Amino acid sequence: MAKLSIPAGTRDFGPEVVRKRNYILATIRKTFELYGFQPLETPAMENTSTLLGKYGEEGDRLIFKVLDNGDILGRAQQAKDNRELSLLLCEKSLKYDLTIPFARYVVMNHGKLVLPFKRYQIQPVWRGDKPQRGRYREFYQCDADVVGSNSLVNEVELLKIYDTVLTDLGMKGYQLKINNRKVLAGLAELVGRTDLMIDITIAIDKLDKIGDNGVREELAQRGLQPAEIDTVMDFIAVQGSNEEKLERLSALLANSETGLKGVEELRYVLNGKLATFNSEPLIDLTLARGLNYYTGMIVEVKAPPGVNMGSIGGGGRYDDLTGLFGLPGISGVGVSFGVDRIYDVLEELQLFPAAAQQSTQVIFFHPGEARLPEVFKYVTQVRERGIVTELFTEDIKQDKQYKYAEKRGIPFIAYVEDNAPDTIFIKNIPLKQRFTIKPEELADFAF
Amino acid sequence: MAKLSIPAGTRDFGPEVVRKRNYILATIRKTFELYGFQPLETPAMENTSTLLGKYGEEGDRLIFKVLDNGDILGRAQQAKDNRELSLLLCEKSLKYDLTIPFARYVVMNHGKLVLPFKRYQIQPVWRGDKPQRGRYREFYQCDADVVGSNSLVNEVELLKIYDTVLTDLGMKGYQLKINNRKVLAGLAELVGRTDLMIDITIAIDKLDKIGDNGVREELAQRGLQPAEIDTVMDFIAVQGSNEEKLERLSALLANSETGLKGVEELRYVLNGKLATFNSEPLIDLTLARGLNYYTGMIVEVKAPPGVNMGSIGGGGRYDDLTGLFGLPGISGVGVSFGVDRIYDVLEELQLFPAAAQQSTQVIFFHPGEARLPEVFKYVTQVRERGIVTELFTEDIKQDKQYKYAEKRGIPFIAYVEDNAPDTIFIKNIPLKQRFTIKPEELADFAF
């Protein structure tokens, strides 16, 4: 028999990992709910036609396609290349993100939905990327979006959600970096190269990784003249507090209506009149985010300093996502949490609380069939108090029982002995305490 | 643009449905946890080779296969038929149930696992069945299994789990039907046709649907002689209480060692010394369950009388599931809940509690930018009490705001008015109550 394995880039999550992941997901879900976001779940599979063309050429290639039933051989013989073959054989594909299925849902349910519609969605997505450390082919996304509202209050609420969740997770020192696509559009106007706006944003987004000179080179490669490059570099070099940056931007973008609109939006979101934050959002003019559907505020969350990790979340405002499916004029704004990376940060900083790692609280041993009904009764009684309780089913030598309890990390052991009727022995293993109680005392025993 | 749709047999779950489903899943999860079962999650995709041959020929055909990347055209040209083509092109497939991936996990982690291993798993699975009412291509399974223990105490605990969950869900009058595969093996011995044991069980399993004569016909078609058929029909006609049935079975199976072992196992599980049930499990000699890996107790859960619904759960003991992957000698026993059907039963009997359908508790309206910071502060204050609160972001005519709140079913509306400083107006819509409070009273207001 061939050695067993699971597909590259996928993972089994054992009990300890599931518990910790559920702690993260529950913290996020609780906050989404608290803010009035409503849960949505869409199928793992979408029609291939729904997904194609929404993530660029590279994305099309990375979408996992699901083989049709029926006469696929006949169809396969008509294909001229790999791409055509995949399209002939696969009507369905695994979803690649939660945003496009959400847009598809909004369009399909447009008549019934009450707008603004605030939804959250916590589900796995699949991408055929080359697997590597921290990059998986199946991973969870956690998104919250509002569609059908142009109000910037949504932006403030979504930033508050980041602040609340990351504070609840104990992640002190995380950073919210924000920018606005209209400011970047203003920069392109300022440079005089609105045709190259995407190229400019792609290049400056890499400043962290490739430095000033790297960005200059990339801008040159993408067709900017030296004077234009200087303008870009001066722009992204603007320093100071949020207020100082906004002042400077107002001056620089004085001739760009779009740019000034962006500055005004940033000012509204950051003015501090609405919300206060544990970690103040900071303007980062190099922040661009790759997805081209963003049109307003963009945001990215950085792990606390000292943790070597890319962004642990991001989002922004898009003006016309459902336009992709023929329903224009519905704007939206959303944020996303990167669960796998948050997991790694909490692990590295040892921030998982003990409760997120605790499973069984008490295990009962029994000395054989004769006393089993009595012990089963005790187990049931403790469970009825809501305390997670196991009955060690095997009637074997006691050291195996202890080993099981130890390996499982169960703090309390309880048992009866053949020569001691009406007596329950209890040990608290971590505290090295022993108790001998009567059955009627079990109801109040503090496990 | 083509009309948008989702793949046949899949579903979007909107907010109300997700909330109700989560209520069911949370009830099941809580009980699994209470009994010391530990969570496991496996990938959506498994290697195709892991799944093939585990669900019969029909199952192989219904497994959704995922197209490989790379040069599929070259490979496609070598295929001689549809089946071969799918195997040449699809290294990975979507999981078809949770049991085989669990067995695969146990084998892959055998050295590290502490046995007995009690795991639960709540995840979607995919099957290419023809979609019809109540049958989907993507649906959740909720399984709890114990592997590495031969103790019948596990059977009792798993029956208790059904009893606890269904009682918690308010489903009075559900029925636990149990039988034992060894008893059915004993029947085959009694008939003198151990070679046709599977055929006999398949036929008698249909008694509910096709009646006595139908079963007789099917047994004849499957090769039984008239006298042999009489023996089968007499056997499944055994009536009476559990105790009476067990007495009669002991006599009928007196010459079958396996049969008597099955009777003894049933007696142990049903003797009432260990556990008491809200709805007593009843022996059903026609219960066979399709899956051939069962070897001991089998169980099926029927919805309360009056609800037209097949089984809402089932399970049993298997002696050698991991043997499929080269690790023999690990027995297991498990149960499964049918979430979709439980959902339909709770809906039909109107058993979903109000709390499972409630989302936002309070919505605040604001009369424009000037008062917005004040209202935002109130919203934050109520949220900090853990009360689900929305801020209606749009500054529009008040009747639209009311309509939004009404359609969303939000019970409390709160707002300020331009001509009333330091005053919050609150309405309880369902109770038609109005309140006028000072801001300092908000902290104690009973939403």
Short mmCIF file of C-alpha atoms in Angstrom, two decimals, chain A residues 1-182:
data_model
loop_
_atom_site.label_atom_id
_atom_site.label_comp_id
_atom_site.label_asym_id
_atom_site.label_seq_id
_atom_site.Cartn_x
_atom_site.Cartn_y
_atom_site.Cartn_z
CA MET A 1 0.00 0.00 0.00
CA ALA A 2 1.32 3.45 -0.92
CA LYS A 3 2.26 5.73 1.95
CA LEU A 4 -0.76 7.70 3.10
CA SER A 5 -0.73 11.45 2.70
CA ILE A 6 -2.97 14.46 2.20
CA PRO A 7 -2.78 16.81 -0.80
CA ALA A 8 0.11 19.29 -0.76
CA GLY A 9 -0.84 22.61 0.83
CA THR A 10 -3.71 21.17 2.88
CA ARG A 11 -3.73 20.40 6.60
CA ASP A 12 -5.34 18.21 9.21
CA PHE A 13 -6.20 20.17 12.32
CA GLY A 14 -5.92 18.05 15.45
CA PRO A 15 -7.86 18.82 18.64
CA GLU A 16 -5.42 21.36 20.17
CA VAL A 17 -5.20 23.33 16.93
CA VAL A 18 -8.95 23.27 16.30
CA ARG A 19 -9.55 24.60 19.83
CA LYS A 20 -7.11 27.47 19.36
CA ARG A 21 -8.46 28.29 15.90
CA ASN A 22 -12.01 28.22 17.25
CA TYR A 23 -10.96 30.67 19.96
CA ILE A 24 -9.80 33.10 17.25
CA LEU A 25 -12.88 32.53 15.08
CA ALA A 26 -15.25 32.88 18.04
CA THR A 27 -13.60 36.17 19.06
CA ILE A 28 -13.98 37.55 15.55
CA ARG A 29 -17.54 36.23 15.15
CA LYS A 30 -18.63 37.69 18.50
CA THR A 31 -17.45 41.15 17.44
CA PHE A 32 -18.97 40.93 13.96
CA GLU A 33 -22.27 39.98 15.61
CA LEU A 34 -21.98 42.74 18.24
CA TYR A 35 -21.77 45.31 15.46
CA GLY A 36 -24.88 43.92 13.78
CA PHE A 37 -23.20 41.99 10.95
CA GLN A 38 -25.18 38.95 9.87
CA PRO A 39 -23.83 35.53 8.96
CA LEU A 40 -23.82 34.26 5.38
CA GLU A 41 -22.54 30.94 4.02
CA THR A 42 -22.12 30.19 0.34
CA PRO A 43 -21.32 26.82 -1.28
CA ALA A 44 -17.75 25.58 -1.66
CA MET A 45 -18.40 25.24 -5.39
CA GLU A 46 -19.46 28.08 -7.67
CA ASN A 47 -20.13 27.94 -11.38
CA THR A 48 -16.76 28.29 -13.07
CA SER A 49 -18.22 31.13 -15.13
CA THR A 50 -18.96 33.07 -11.93
CA LEU A 51 -15.31 33.01 -10.90
CA LEU A 52 -13.41 33.28 -14.19
CA GLY A 53 -12.00 36.68 -15.08
CA LYS A 54 -12.45 38.08 -11.58
CA TYR A 55 -8.94 37.49 -10.25
CA GLY A 56 -6.79 38.22 -13.26
CA GLU A 57 -5.13 35.70 -15.56
CA GLU A 58 -3.00 34.24 -12.78
CA GLY A 59 -6.10 33.84 -10.60
CA ASP A 60 -7.96 32.00 -13.37
CA ARG A 61 -5.14 29.50 -13.45
CA LEU A 62 -5.09 29.03 -9.67
CA ILE A 63 -8.81 28.32 -9.33
CA PHE A 64 -9.43 24.65 -8.52
CA LYS A 65 -11.83 23.23 -11.08
CA VAL A 66 -14.13 20.32 -10.35
CA LEU A 67 -14.61 17.62 -12.98
CA ASP A 68 -18.10 17.15 -14.43
CA ASN A 69 -19.81 13.79 -14.55
CA GLY A 70 -21.10 12.43 -17.82
CA ASP A 71 -19.33 11.98 -21.14
CA ILE A 72 -16.16 13.88 -20.45
CA LEU A 73 -14.08 11.80 -22.85
CA GLY A 74 -16.02 13.08 -25.86
CA ARG A 75 -15.61 16.65 -24.69
CA ALA A 76 -11.94 16.18 -23.84
CA GLN A 77 -11.22 15.22 -27.43
CA GLN A 78 -12.36 18.63 -28.67
CA ALA A 79 -9.89 20.59 -26.54
CA LYS A 80 -6.91 22.26 -28.17
CA ASP A 81 -4.99 23.31 -25.04
CA ASN A 82 -4.90 22.83 -21.28
CA ARG A 83 -7.01 25.89 -20.55
CA GLU A 84 -9.70 24.97 -23.02
CA LEU A 85 -9.72 21.40 -21.71
CA SER A 86 -10.29 22.56 -18.15
CA LEU A 87 -13.19 24.76 -19.24
CA LEU A 88 -14.78 22.00 -21.33
CA LEU A 89 -14.63 19.52 -18.44
CA CYS A 90 -15.37 21.66 -15.39
CA GLU A 91 -18.63 23.52 -15.00
CA LYS A 92 -17.93 24.01 -11.30
CA SER A 93 -14.95 25.36 -9.35
CA LEU A 94 -13.97 25.77 -5.72
CA LYS A 95 -14.37 29.30 -4.45
CA TYR A 96 -11.22 31.41 -4.51
CA ASP A 97 -12.29 34.07 -2.04
CA LEU A 98 -15.45 35.16 -0.19
CA THR A 99 -15.88 38.49 -1.96
CA ILE A 100 -16.97 37.35 -5.42
CA PRO A 101 -19.46 34.77 -4.04
CA PHE A 102 -20.81 37.55 -1.78
CA ALA A 103 -21.25 39.87 -4.76
CA ARG A 104 -22.95 37.02 -6.65
CA TYR A 105 -25.26 36.45 -3.64
CA VAL A 106 -26.17 40.15 -3.40
CA VAL A 107 -27.05 40.25 -7.10
CA MET A 108 -29.09 37.02 -6.94
CA ASN A 109 -31.01 38.21 -3.87
CA HIS A 110 -31.18 41.87 -4.71
CA GLY A 111 -34.95 42.16 -4.53
CA LYS A 112 -35.18 40.52 -1.11
CA LEU A 113 -32.20 42.07 0.67
CA VAL A 114 -32.69 44.99 3.03
CA LEU A 115 -29.99 47.56 2.30
CA PRO A 116 -27.59 48.48 3.78
CA PHE A 117 -26.74 44.78 4.10
CA LYS A 118 -24.05 44.03 6.67
CA ARG A 119 -22.81 40.47 6.32
CA TYR A 120 -19.95 38.45 7.68
CA GLN A 121 -18.67 35.18 6.32
CA ILE A 122 -16.18 32.72 7.82
CA GLN A 123 -15.42 29.88 5.43
CA PRO A 124 -12.54 28.11 3.72
CA VAL A 125 -11.36 29.07 0.23
CA TRP A 126 -9.06 27.23 -2.14
CA ARG A 127 -6.19 28.41 -4.32
CA GLY A 128 -3.74 26.39 -6.39
CA ASP A 129 -0.73 28.46 -5.31
CA LYS A 130 2.58 26.70 -4.91
CA PRO A 131 2.48 25.60 -1.25
CA GLN A 132 5.14 27.10 1.01
CA ARG A 133 5.61 28.08 4.64
CA GLY A 134 2.52 30.03 5.66
CA ARG A 135 0.82 29.62 2.28
CA TYR A 136 -1.83 26.95 1.95
CA ARG A 137 -4.14 25.68 -0.77
CA GLU A 138 -7.06 25.55 1.66
CA PHE A 139 -7.42 28.31 4.22
CA TYR A 140 -10.12 30.23 6.06
CA GLN A 141 -11.16 33.76 5.26
CA CYS A 142 -13.12 35.91 7.74
CA ASP A 143 -14.79 38.83 6.02
CA ALA A 144 -17.20 41.53 7.12
CA ASP A 145 -18.70 43.82 4.48
CA VAL A 146 -21.41 46.48 4.27
CA VAL A 147 -23.03 46.98 0.89
CA GLY A 148 -25.49 49.65 -0.09
CA SER A 149 -24.14 52.48 2.04
CA ASN A 150 -21.81 55.31 1.09
CA SER A 151 -21.48 56.54 4.67
CA LEU A 152 -17.93 56.79 5.99
CA VAL A 153 -19.30 55.79 9.39
CA ASN A 154 -18.94 52.24 8.08
CA GLU A 155 -15.22 52.75 7.62
CA VAL A 156 -14.97 53.92 11.24
CA GLU A 157 -16.98 50.94 12.50
CA LEU A 158 -14.85 48.47 10.55
CA LEU A 159 -11.66 50.00 11.95
CA LYS A 160 -13.23 49.71 15.42
CA ILE A 161 -13.89 46.03 14.72
CA TYR A 162 -10.17 45.47 14.03
CA ASP A 163 -9.36 47.36 17.21
CA THR A 164 -11.87 45.40 19.31
CA VAL A 165 -10.95 41.95 18.01
CA LEU A 166 -7.18 42.43 18.23
CA THR A 167 -7.51 43.95 21.71
CA ASP A 168 -9.70 41.01 22.79
CA LEU A 169 -7.04 38.64 21.44
CA GLY A 170 -4.48 40.42 23.63
CA MET A 171 -2.42 41.52 20.64
CA LYS A 172 -0.92 44.76 21.98
CA GLY A 173 1.01 46.95 19.58
CA TYR A 174 -0.60 45.87 16.33
CA GLN A 175 -0.78 48.62 13.73
CA LEU A 176 -3.65 49.78 11.53
CA LYS A 177 -2.25 51.36 8.38
CA ILE A 178 -4.66 53.27 6.23
CA ASN A 179 -4.65 55.10 2.93
CA ASN A 180 -7.16 56.07 0.26
CA ARG A 181 -7.24 55.03 -3.36
CA LYS A 182 -8.43 58.50 -4.33
#
